[in-house]
Every structure is written in structure tokens, then in C-alpha cells.
Amino acid sequence: MEESDSEKKMEKENLGPRMDPPIGEPEGSLGWVLPNTAMKKKVLLMGKSGSGKTSMRSIIFANYIARDTRRLGATILDRLHSLQINSSLSTYSLVDSVGNTKTFDVEHSHVRFLGNLVLNLWDCGGQDTFMENYFTSQRDNIFRNVEVLIYVFDVESRELEKDMHYYQSCLEAILQNSPDAKIFCLVHKMDLVQEDQRDLIFKEREEDLRRLSRPLECSCFRTSIWDETLYKAWSSIVYQLIPNVQQLEMNLRNFAEIIEADEVLLFERATFLVISHYQCKEQRDAHRFEKISNIIKQFKLSCSKLAASFQSMEVRNSNFAAFIDIFTSNTYVMVVMSDPSIPSAATLINIRNARKHFEKLERVDGPKQCLLMC
């Protein structure tokens, strides 16, 4: 299954396969519409200016690597001027004298995810003026129909009290306009904290945030753009948005048992976030999913820079064989096998034969079927 020319072009430009209207054309305008069957879910990305929101979003959804986020503001302006950007910008972003990216007002992006699911991502600028406007004149527009609020805290912020005040204001607006929204707090830039202090500092912040969030519940993650923690957090967030995830997991388990795999992972194709997995044998590394996501996404990006498209990979040693291959139109699969008597060709055939079934599962309105053991 080869990627289309348009997908290759978008990956080459670091844009990712997003579904955004051209600049100046609002959603629903002539020439650009979302499919009627699309299930759109509004995601708010909020936090004080310089907390790292735009950098993490660009790594997850726009194929940036961590070191390239230092030039992110200039890159956004370049794309805006050349009309190559695929997201709808209310204004723009700039980089300040110390390298922090400043997002002004709100940038809207539509990210296609697993068939009919579309994430309507609102990256809200964190300057004081804009934050105050969000809670007053723009309150209903910003906080209405929100599925997920992601609030990013800079762990080294010198204005922690103000950060917490804005967070509480967000919660009040959410409680009024979208009381069923899921709340996630990312304590970001943890790489700047001494390693022996990270657990303690994160635990203290987590306790404070859980207390401030009541009566709402929040899930907290510590993150950094320089390691796998960013992928772990966003995989957990996206997992909450997948409408048929239990059906998907049940079928993935059946698939793993049928082909006698040690472990099977399902990655979203554009972001390489882990969206489902099943393991038959205990594994030692608790962070292996996020590490694989990070490594493969960077390798995939390297391929695109050479005008090549990543399709599949096989890694084998004396203890196991791992196969990463295109699975459905929106996913990659990773299958780990330790039985030396099962040839590679048999595993690849099994992956190919399961594709059509999992394609059906991705359709939100599709039939609820189960992959039966035979």
C-alpha cells in the first residue's frame, strides 16, 4: 500500500496529512469541506506564553523534531507568506529574544485521525491580554463544545500563582460550557529539572492540580520534547477520543493470539502515536511504546527528506523478530514474535490478511464485527 503523492508532499514539507482549509477560506467555504460523516472533536490546547504548547503540537502533528522547534516561529511566518500552511491562523507566531515561541490569539488545525475522527485542535495564545479575552469576550466561543482541555504548565515558570489562576479560570469556563470535557495537565520542560528532583516536583504539582481541579478530574503527565514522555502523554490523550477503542482492542487481542505474537501495537499513521496494544508476554521496558514512536517517526522523516517513503521494517536478532508495516489507511502495525519456528513470510501474510477487517473497524459507523479465532 503506497502513500499518495499528496501525502508524500505534505510529509516532505513537514506539514503532516492534515485536513485544513486554505488561508482565507473558513471551514465549509467553497472548495473545502469536511465530509458529512466526519466526527469532529474539539481539543483546546492552552497555557501561558512560552510554556511550549506550539512546539509540542508541531512535534506530534507536523513532523518536527525537537531541535527544529527553535526556528518554529520563523517557519510559521514563512509558510503563511507562501500560503503553504494548512491551518487557519487568527494571527501568527513569533520567536522572542531567548527563543520562546509566542502564539498570538488562536490557531485552528483539523487533524484527520482514524477514519472518520477529526481533531479540531485550537492552539490558544498565552499572552495575558489574550488569556483575559478568552474568559470574557470570547468565553462562549472558546469553551463551548469542548471534548478535551489540555493545559500546559512550564515547570520552571516564575509566575506559578498566575498560571494556577488562569488554569482555574479555564476550569470555571469549562464547567459552565462543557462540563463533560476531559481535562489533561502537562507539566512541561521537565528536562530542565535535575533528574533526582523530577519525581518529587512532579508529584507536588500533580497533587496541587488535582486539588484545584475539583469537582472536575484531571490527568497529569510530565513531559519534555527531548524524550519519550511527550508521546506517552499525547497517546493517552488521543486514546480517550477514539470512539470504538474497546472494539479495536478486543480484535487486536484476537489477532495477536491467532498469529501467536508476543505483542502487537497499533500506531496512528501520521503521528505514530500508540493507539492500542496487546501483549501476551511481560516486557521489561515500560516506555518502549513511546521510544518506538519517537525513533520510527524520526526515521520516517529522514526518509521523506530523501524523497523516499517509509513503508515497512523488519528487525531480527537471536531473541525476537519485530515487524512494522502499513496496516490500514490510517495505521501502522508492529508485531513482535519470539518463536523461531514461525517464518517471516507467514507473519507478513497474516498482517496482510487482517488489513481488510481492521479497515472496517476504523469506520465509526461501520459494522461491529469481531475477528474470530480459527
GROMACS .gro file of C-alpha atoms in nm:
model
  374
    1MET     CA    1   0.000   0.000   0.000
    2GLU     CA    2   0.184   0.311  -0.120
    3GLU     CA    3   0.133   0.661   0.017
    4SER     CA    4  -0.027   0.906  -0.223
    5ASP     CA    5   0.175   1.182  -0.390
    6SER     CA    6  -0.008   1.444  -0.183
    7GLU     CA    7   0.080   1.264   0.143
    8LYS     CA    8   0.444   1.240   0.040
    9LYS     CA    9   0.448   1.609  -0.046
   10MET     CA   10   0.297   1.706   0.288
   11GLU     CA   11   0.545   1.491   0.479
   12LYS     CA   12   0.831   1.641   0.280
   13GLU     CA   13   0.714   1.990   0.382
   14ASN     CA   14   0.675   1.878   0.747
   15LEU     CA   15   0.305   1.961   0.737
   16GLY     CA   16   0.157   1.618   0.804
   17PRO     CA   17  -0.164   1.486   0.648
   18ARG     CA   18  -0.398   1.745   0.799
   19MET     CA   19  -0.742   1.848   0.676
   20ASP     CA   20  -0.731   2.224   0.700
   21PRO     CA   21  -0.888   2.494   0.484
   22PRO     CA   22  -0.654   2.716   0.284
   23ILE     CA   23  -0.572   3.058   0.430
   24GLY     CA   24  -0.870   3.285   0.395
   25GLU     CA   25  -1.118   3.002   0.342
   26PRO     CA   26  -1.313   2.917   0.658
   27GLU     CA   27  -1.436   2.567   0.720
   28GLY     CA   28  -1.730   2.494   0.496
   29SER     CA   29  -1.628   2.750   0.232
   30LEU     CA   30  -1.644   2.670  -0.137
   31GLY     CA   31  -1.369   2.430  -0.234
   32TRP     CA   32  -1.304   2.290   0.115
   33VAL     CA   33  -1.546   2.099   0.333
   34LEU     CA   34  -1.519   1.822   0.586
   35PRO     CA   35  -1.702   1.502   0.491
   36ASN     CA   36  -2.053   1.484   0.630
   37THR     CA   37  -1.961   1.160   0.804
   38ALA     CA   38  -1.669   1.318   0.991
   39MET     CA   39  -1.682   1.302   1.371
   40LYS     CA   40  -1.519   1.627   1.483
   41LYS     CA   41  -1.390   1.662   1.838
   42LYS     CA   42  -1.279   1.999   1.971
   43VAL     CA   43  -0.949   1.999   2.160
   44LEU     CA   44  -0.828   2.311   2.344
   45LEU     CA   45  -0.451   2.349   2.388
   46MET     CA   46  -0.393   2.620   2.648
   47GLY     CA   47  -0.122   2.755   2.878
   48LYS     CA   48   0.086   3.062   2.946
   49SER     CA   49   0.307   3.213   2.679
   50GLY     CA   50   0.635   3.026   2.642
   51SER     CA   51   0.510   2.708   2.810
   52GLY     CA   52   0.587   2.502   2.499
   53LYS     CA   53   0.239   2.438   2.353
   54THR     CA   54   0.321   2.516   1.991
   55SER     CA   55   0.649   2.323   1.998
   56MET     CA   56   0.488   2.005   2.128
   57ARG     CA   57   0.199   2.034   1.884
   58SER     CA   58   0.442   2.073   1.595
   59ILE     CA   59   0.640   1.765   1.703
   60ILE     CA   60   0.330   1.549   1.736
   61PHE     CA   61   0.122   1.670   1.441
   62ALA     CA   62   0.358   1.843   1.198
   63ASN     CA   63   0.660   1.608   1.192
   64TYR     CA   64   0.907   1.844   1.355
   65ILE     CA   65   1.198   1.706   1.556
   66ALA     CA   66   1.286   1.871   1.887
   67ARG     CA   67   1.586   2.072   1.771
   68ASP     CA   68   1.387   2.223   1.481
   69THR     CA   69   1.132   2.385   1.714
   70ARG     CA   70   1.387   2.658   1.789
   71ARG     CA   71   1.313   2.806   1.447
   72LEU     CA   72   0.940   2.733   1.467
   73GLY     CA   73   0.814   3.092   1.475
   74ALA     CA   74   1.004   3.196   1.165
   75THR     CA   75   0.896   2.880   0.989
   76ILE     CA   76   0.530   2.954   1.058
   77LEU     CA   77   0.565   3.304   0.915
   78ASP     CA   78   0.746   3.172   0.607
   79ARG     CA   79   0.465   2.925   0.542
   80LEU     CA   80   0.200   3.188   0.599
   81HIS     CA   81   0.357   3.421   0.343
   82SER     CA   82   0.399   3.144   0.085
   83LEU     CA   83   0.041   3.019   0.150
   84GLN     CA   84   0.170   2.669   0.219
   85ILE     CA   85   0.037   2.646   0.573
   86ASN     CA   86  -0.266   2.420   0.609
   87SER     CA   87  -0.406   2.562   0.931
   88SER     CA   88  -0.631   2.862   0.984
   89LEU     CA   89  -0.438   3.132   1.171
   90SER     CA   90  -0.624   3.401   1.361
   91THR     CA   91  -0.292   3.588   1.369
   92TYR     CA   92   0.062   3.448   1.377
   93SER     CA   93   0.360   3.329   1.587
   94LEU     CA   94   0.699   3.486   1.657
   95VAL     CA   95   1.016   3.387   1.844
   96ASP     CA   96   1.134   3.616   2.122
   97SER     CA   97   1.496   3.707   2.208
   98VAL     CA   98   1.551   3.393   2.419
   99GLY     CA   99   1.399   3.154   2.168
  100ASN     CA  100   1.047   3.106   2.311
  101THR     CA  101   0.767   3.077   2.054
  102LYS     CA  102   0.482   3.324   2.110
  103THR     CA  103   0.142   3.226   1.972
  104PHE     CA  104  -0.096   3.517   1.916
  105ASP     CA  105  -0.468   3.455   1.954
  106VAL     CA  106  -0.587   3.112   1.828
  107GLU     CA  107  -0.458   2.881   1.557
  108HIS     CA  108  -0.707   2.622   1.433
  109SER     CA  109  -0.597   2.289   1.285
  110HIS     CA  110  -0.804   1.994   1.167
  111VAL     CA  111  -0.621   1.664   1.207
  112ARG     CA  112  -0.761   1.354   1.040
  113PHE     CA  113  -0.740   1.061   1.276
  114LEU     CA  114  -0.854   0.703   1.227
  115GLY     CA  115  -1.112   0.714   0.952
  116ASN     CA  116  -1.398   0.949   1.039
  117LEU     CA  117  -1.245   1.101   1.353
  118VAL     CA  118  -1.119   1.459   1.307
  119LEU     CA  119  -0.947   1.650   1.587
  120ASN     CA  120  -1.042   2.019   1.578
  121LEU     CA  121  -0.732   2.150   1.756
  122TRP     CA  122  -0.737   2.506   1.898
  123ASP     CA  123  -0.388   2.627   1.994
  124CYS     CA  124  -0.463   2.930   2.211
  125GLY     CA  125  -0.200   3.202   2.253
  126GLY     CA  126  -0.087   3.251   2.611
  127GLN     CA  127  -0.020   3.624   2.639
  128ASP     CA  128  -0.200   3.789   2.933
  129THR     CA  129  -0.420   4.002   2.705
  130PHE     CA  130  -0.541   3.701   2.510
  131MET     CA  131  -0.593   3.489   2.821
  132GLU     CA  132  -0.815   3.757   2.971
  133ASN     CA  133  -1.014   3.780   2.646
  134TYR     CA  134  -1.072   3.405   2.646
  135PHE     CA  135  -1.250   3.434   2.982
  136THR     CA  136  -1.456   3.742   2.892
  137SER     CA  137  -1.546   3.841   2.535
  138GLN     CA  138  -1.453   3.504   2.376
  139ARG     CA  139  -1.568   3.281   2.661
  140ASP     CA  140  -1.858   3.104   2.486
  141ASN     CA  141  -1.675   3.069   2.154
  142ILE     CA  142  -1.361   2.920   2.309
  143PHE     CA  143  -1.509   2.690   2.572
  144ARG     CA  144  -1.829   2.567   2.406
  145ASN     CA  145  -1.848   2.203   2.282
  146VAL     CA  146  -1.501   2.110   2.411
  147GLU     CA  147  -1.417   1.740   2.426
  148VAL     CA  148  -1.069   1.779   2.575
  149LEU     CA  149  -0.879   2.058   2.752
  150ILE     CA  150  -0.501   2.021   2.751
  151TYR     CA  151  -0.336   2.276   2.981
  152VAL     CA  152   0.043   2.308   2.960
  153PHE     CA  153   0.248   2.431   3.257
  154ASP     CA  154   0.611   2.538   3.233
  155VAL     CA  155   0.770   2.356   3.529
  156GLU     CA  156   1.019   2.642   3.574
  157SER     CA  157   0.766   2.924   3.549
  158ARG     CA  158   0.834   3.216   3.780
  159GLU     CA  159   0.466   3.307   3.783
  160LEU     CA  160   0.320   2.985   3.917
  161GLU     CA  161   0.045   3.164   4.108
  162LYS     CA  162  -0.071   3.341   3.790
  163ASP     CA  163  -0.051   3.011   3.597
  164MET     CA  164  -0.278   2.845   3.851
  165HIS     CA  165  -0.518   3.142   3.840
  166TYR     CA  166  -0.556   3.111   3.462
  167TYR     CA  167  -0.598   2.734   3.492
  168GLN     CA  168  -0.878   2.777   3.744
  169SER     CA  169  -1.043   3.032   3.515
  170CYS     CA  170  -1.030   2.774   3.235
  171LEU     CA  171  -1.192   2.515   3.461
  172GLU     CA  172  -1.472   2.753   3.555
  173ALA     CA  173  -1.542   2.822   3.187
  174ILE     CA  174  -1.528   2.450   3.105
  175LEU     CA  175  -1.763   2.365   3.391
  176GLN     CA  176  -2.011   2.621   3.259
  177ASN     CA  177  -1.987   2.543   2.886
  178SER     CA  178  -1.853   2.185   2.851
  179PRO     CA  179  -1.895   2.004   3.184
  180ASP     CA  180  -1.825   1.661   3.031
  181ALA     CA  181  -1.488   1.761   2.884
  182LYS     CA  182  -1.182   1.557   2.979
  183ILE     CA  183  -0.902   1.754   3.145
  184PHE     CA  184  -0.530   1.687   3.096
  185CYS     CA  185  -0.245   1.881   3.257
  186LEU     CA  186   0.106   1.857   3.114
  187VAL     CA  187   0.389   1.965   3.344
  188HIS     CA  188   0.629   2.051   3.065
  189LYS     CA  189   1.003   2.112   3.017
  190MET     CA  190   1.090   1.852   3.282
  191ASP     CA  191   1.430   1.810   3.119
  192LEU     CA  192   1.526   2.142   3.283
  193VAL     CA  193   1.480   1.992   3.631
  194GLN     CA  194   1.762   1.798   3.795
  195GLU     CA  195   1.698   1.431   3.743
  196ASP     CA  196   1.695   1.341   4.113
  197GLN     CA  197   1.429   1.610   4.176
  198ARG     CA  198   1.187   1.527   3.894
  199ASP     CA  199   0.971   1.272   4.074
  200LEU     CA  200   0.927   1.492   4.380
  201ILE     CA  201   0.849   1.811   4.189
  202PHE     CA  202   0.603   1.639   3.956
  203LYS     CA  203   0.423   1.470   4.246
  204GLU     CA  204   0.381   1.805   4.424
  205ARG     CA  205   0.245   1.972   4.109
  206GLU     CA  206   0.013   1.681   4.040
  207GLU     CA  207  -0.136   1.697   4.390
  208ASP     CA  208  -0.189   2.073   4.360
  209LEU     CA  209  -0.354   2.042   4.018
  210ARG     CA  210  -0.586   1.762   4.125
  211ARG     CA  211  -0.694   1.967   4.426
  212LEU     CA  212  -0.754   2.281   4.219
  213SER     CA  213  -0.949   2.086   3.956
  214ARG     CA  214  -1.226   1.966   4.185
  215PRO     CA  215  -1.509   1.890   4.120
  216LEU     CA  216  -1.360   1.805   3.777
  217GLU     CA  217  -1.099   1.533   3.743
  218CYS     CA  218  -0.769   1.585   3.566
  219SER     CA  219  -0.498   1.351   3.442
  220CYS     CA  220  -0.142   1.479   3.480
  221PHE     CA  221   0.168   1.397   3.279
  222ARG     CA  222   0.525   1.517   3.298
  223THR     CA  223   0.661   1.593   2.954
  224SER     CA  224   0.964   1.708   2.759
  225ILE     CA  225   1.018   1.746   2.384
  226TRP     CA  226   1.357   1.575   2.429
  227ASP     CA  227   1.237   1.229   2.534
  228GLU     CA  228   0.952   0.981   2.501
  229THR     CA  229   0.732   1.142   2.770
  230LEU     CA  230   0.567   1.371   2.515
  231TYR     CA  231   0.448   1.074   2.307
  232LYS     CA  232   0.324   0.893   2.618
  233ALA     CA  233   0.109   1.190   2.719
  234TRP     CA  234  -0.041   1.253   2.375
  235SER     CA  235  -0.104   0.881   2.315
  236SER     CA  236  -0.304   0.872   2.639
  237ILE     CA  237  -0.499   1.182   2.537
  238VAL     CA  238  -0.584   1.061   2.188
  239TYR     CA  239  -0.679   0.720   2.326
  240GLN     CA  240  -0.963   0.888   2.518
  241LEU     CA  241  -1.104   1.028   2.191
  242ILE     CA  242  -1.120   0.709   1.985
  243PRO     CA  243  -1.490   0.614   1.973
  244ASN     CA  244  -1.459   0.237   1.921
  245VAL     CA  245  -1.136   0.174   2.108
  246GLN     CA  246  -1.266  -0.123   2.311
  247GLN     CA  247  -1.379  -0.297   1.994
  248LEU     CA  248  -1.040  -0.225   1.841
  249GLU     CA  249  -0.854  -0.365   2.143
  250MET     CA  250  -1.061  -0.682   2.151
  251ASN     CA  251  -0.986  -0.751   1.786
  252LEU     CA  252  -0.618  -0.670   1.831
  253ARG     CA  253  -0.605  -0.924   2.113
  254ASN     CA  254  -0.768  -1.189   1.895
  255PHE     CA  255  -0.527  -1.110   1.613
  256ALA     CA  256  -0.225  -1.146   1.846
  257GLU     CA  257  -0.349  -1.480   1.977
  258ILE     CA  258  -0.424  -1.614   1.628
  259ILE     CA  259  -0.074  -1.542   1.496
  260GLU     CA  260   0.094  -1.637   1.829
  261ALA     CA  261   0.260  -1.298   1.872
  262ASP     CA  262   0.431  -1.181   2.190
  263GLU     CA  263   0.296  -0.832   2.139
  264VAL     CA  264   0.103  -0.627   1.883
  265LEU     CA  265   0.097  -0.246   1.869
  266LEU     CA  266  -0.119  -0.020   1.658
  267PHE     CA  267   0.019   0.325   1.564
  268GLU     CA  268  -0.171   0.616   1.412
  269ARG     CA  269  -0.014   0.661   1.071
  270ALA     CA  270   0.063   1.035   1.064
  271THR     CA  271   0.168   1.096   1.426
  272PHE     CA  272   0.290   0.745   1.514
  273LEU     CA  273   0.112   0.772   1.848
  274VAL     CA  274   0.029   0.434   2.002
  275ILE     CA  275  -0.349   0.397   1.998
  276SER     CA  276  -0.385   0.034   2.102
  277HIS     CA  277  -0.174  -0.264   2.200
  278TYR     CA  278  -0.191  -0.617   2.334
  279GLN     CA  279   0.089  -0.816   2.494
  280CYS     CA  280   0.097  -1.189   2.562
  281LYS     CA  281   0.436  -1.185   2.736
  282GLU     CA  282   0.568  -0.947   3.000
  283GLN     CA  283   0.814  -0.689   2.865
  284ARG     CA  284   1.086  -0.517   3.068
  285ASP     CA  285   1.077  -0.161   2.929
  286ALA     CA  286   0.764   0.026   3.038
  287HIS     CA  287   0.845   0.314   2.800
  288ARG     CA  288   0.907   0.105   2.488
  289PHE     CA  289   0.595   0.226   2.301
  290GLU     CA  290   0.690   0.592   2.320
  291LYS     CA  291   1.054   0.519   2.238
  292ILE     CA  292   0.948   0.326   1.927
  293SER     CA  293   0.713   0.609   1.825
  294ASN     CA  294   0.992   0.862   1.855
  295ILE     CA  295   1.252   0.652   1.671
  296ILE     CA  296   1.028   0.545   1.383
  297LYS     CA  297   0.881   0.891   1.332
  298GLN     CA  298   1.229   1.043   1.306
  299PHE     CA  299   1.336   0.767   1.067
  300LYS     CA  300   1.023   0.823   0.860
  301LEU     CA  301   1.102   1.195   0.845
  302SER     CA  302   1.458   1.118   0.732
  303CYS     CA  303   1.317   0.902   0.453
  304SER     CA  304   1.087   1.181   0.335
  305LYS     CA  305   1.379   1.425   0.317
  306LEU     CA  306   1.543   1.184   0.072
  307ALA     CA  307   1.223   1.169  -0.137
  308ALA     CA  308   1.159   0.814  -0.015
  309SER     CA  309   0.853   0.683   0.168
  310PHE     CA  310   0.874   0.459   0.472
  311GLN     CA  311   0.654   0.153   0.432
  312SER     CA  312   0.784  -0.137   0.641
  313MET     CA  313   1.070  -0.263   0.853
  314GLU     CA  314   1.187  -0.593   0.998
  315VAL     CA  315   1.428  -0.613   1.292
  316ARG     CA  316   1.557  -0.956   1.392
  317ASN     CA  317   1.807  -1.097   1.640
  318SER     CA  318   1.856  -1.424   1.827
  319ASN     CA  319   1.573  -1.348   2.073
  320PHE     CA  320   1.292  -1.198   1.867
  321ALA     CA  321   1.171  -1.058   1.536
  322ALA     CA  322   0.979  -0.729   1.509
  323PHE     CA  323   0.777  -0.631   1.203
  324ILE     CA  324   0.650  -0.276   1.141
  325ASP     CA  325   0.423  -0.243   0.839
  326ILE     CA  326   0.143  -0.031   0.694
  327PHE     CA  327  -0.177  -0.183   0.826
  328THR     CA  328  -0.480   0.025   0.731
  329SER     CA  329  -0.512   0.359   0.554
  330ASN     CA  330  -0.469   0.530   0.893
  331THR     CA  331  -0.245   0.296   1.092
  332TYR     CA  332   0.081   0.106   1.110
  333VAL     CA  333   0.111  -0.221   1.300
  334MET     CA  334   0.405  -0.363   1.491
  335VAL     CA  335   0.416  -0.737   1.556
  336VAL     CA  336   0.676  -0.889   1.791
  337MET     CA  337   0.747  -1.263   1.760
  338SER     CA  338   0.987  -1.478   1.964
  339ASP     CA  339   0.903  -1.821   1.819
  340PRO     CA  340   1.191  -1.901   1.577
  341SER     CA  341   0.984  -2.169   1.406
  342ILE     CA  342   0.745  -1.909   1.255
  343PRO     CA  343   0.896  -1.774   0.931
  344SER     CA  344   0.885  -1.403   0.844
  345ALA     CA  345   0.674  -1.470   0.536
  346ALA     CA  346   0.398  -1.626   0.747
  347THR     CA  347   0.380  -1.322   0.977
  348LEU     CA  348   0.370  -1.080   0.684
  349ILE     CA  349   0.090  -1.279   0.520
  350ASN     CA  350  -0.109  -1.271   0.845
  351ILE     CA  351  -0.068  -0.894   0.865
  352ARG     CA  352  -0.184  -0.857   0.506
  353ASN     CA  353  -0.487  -1.081   0.561
  354ALA     CA  354  -0.601  -0.885   0.869
  355ARG     CA  355  -0.593  -0.545   0.696
  356LYS     CA  356  -0.940  -0.556   0.543
  357HIS     CA  357  -1.101  -0.648   0.874
  358PHE     CA  358  -0.934  -0.365   1.065
  359GLU     CA  359  -1.024  -0.118   0.790
  360LYS     CA  360  -1.389  -0.191   0.868
  361LEU     CA  361  -1.333  -0.134   1.239
  362GLU     CA  362  -1.195   0.216   1.175
  363ARG     CA  363  -1.527   0.333   1.033
  364VAL     CA  364  -1.717   0.480   1.327
  365ASP     CA  365  -2.049   0.397   1.167
  366GLY     CA  366  -1.928   0.066   1.029
  367PRO     CA  367  -2.044  -0.280   1.135
  368LYS     CA  368  -1.935  -0.405   1.477
  369GLN     CA  369  -1.752  -0.723   1.387
  370CYS     CA  370  -1.511  -0.944   1.573
  371LEU     CA  371  -1.204  -1.122   1.444
  372LEU     CA  372  -1.275  -1.481   1.547
  373MET     CA  373  -1.007  -1.731   1.628
  374CYS     CA  374  -0.992  -2.013   1.377
   0.00000   0.00000   0.00000
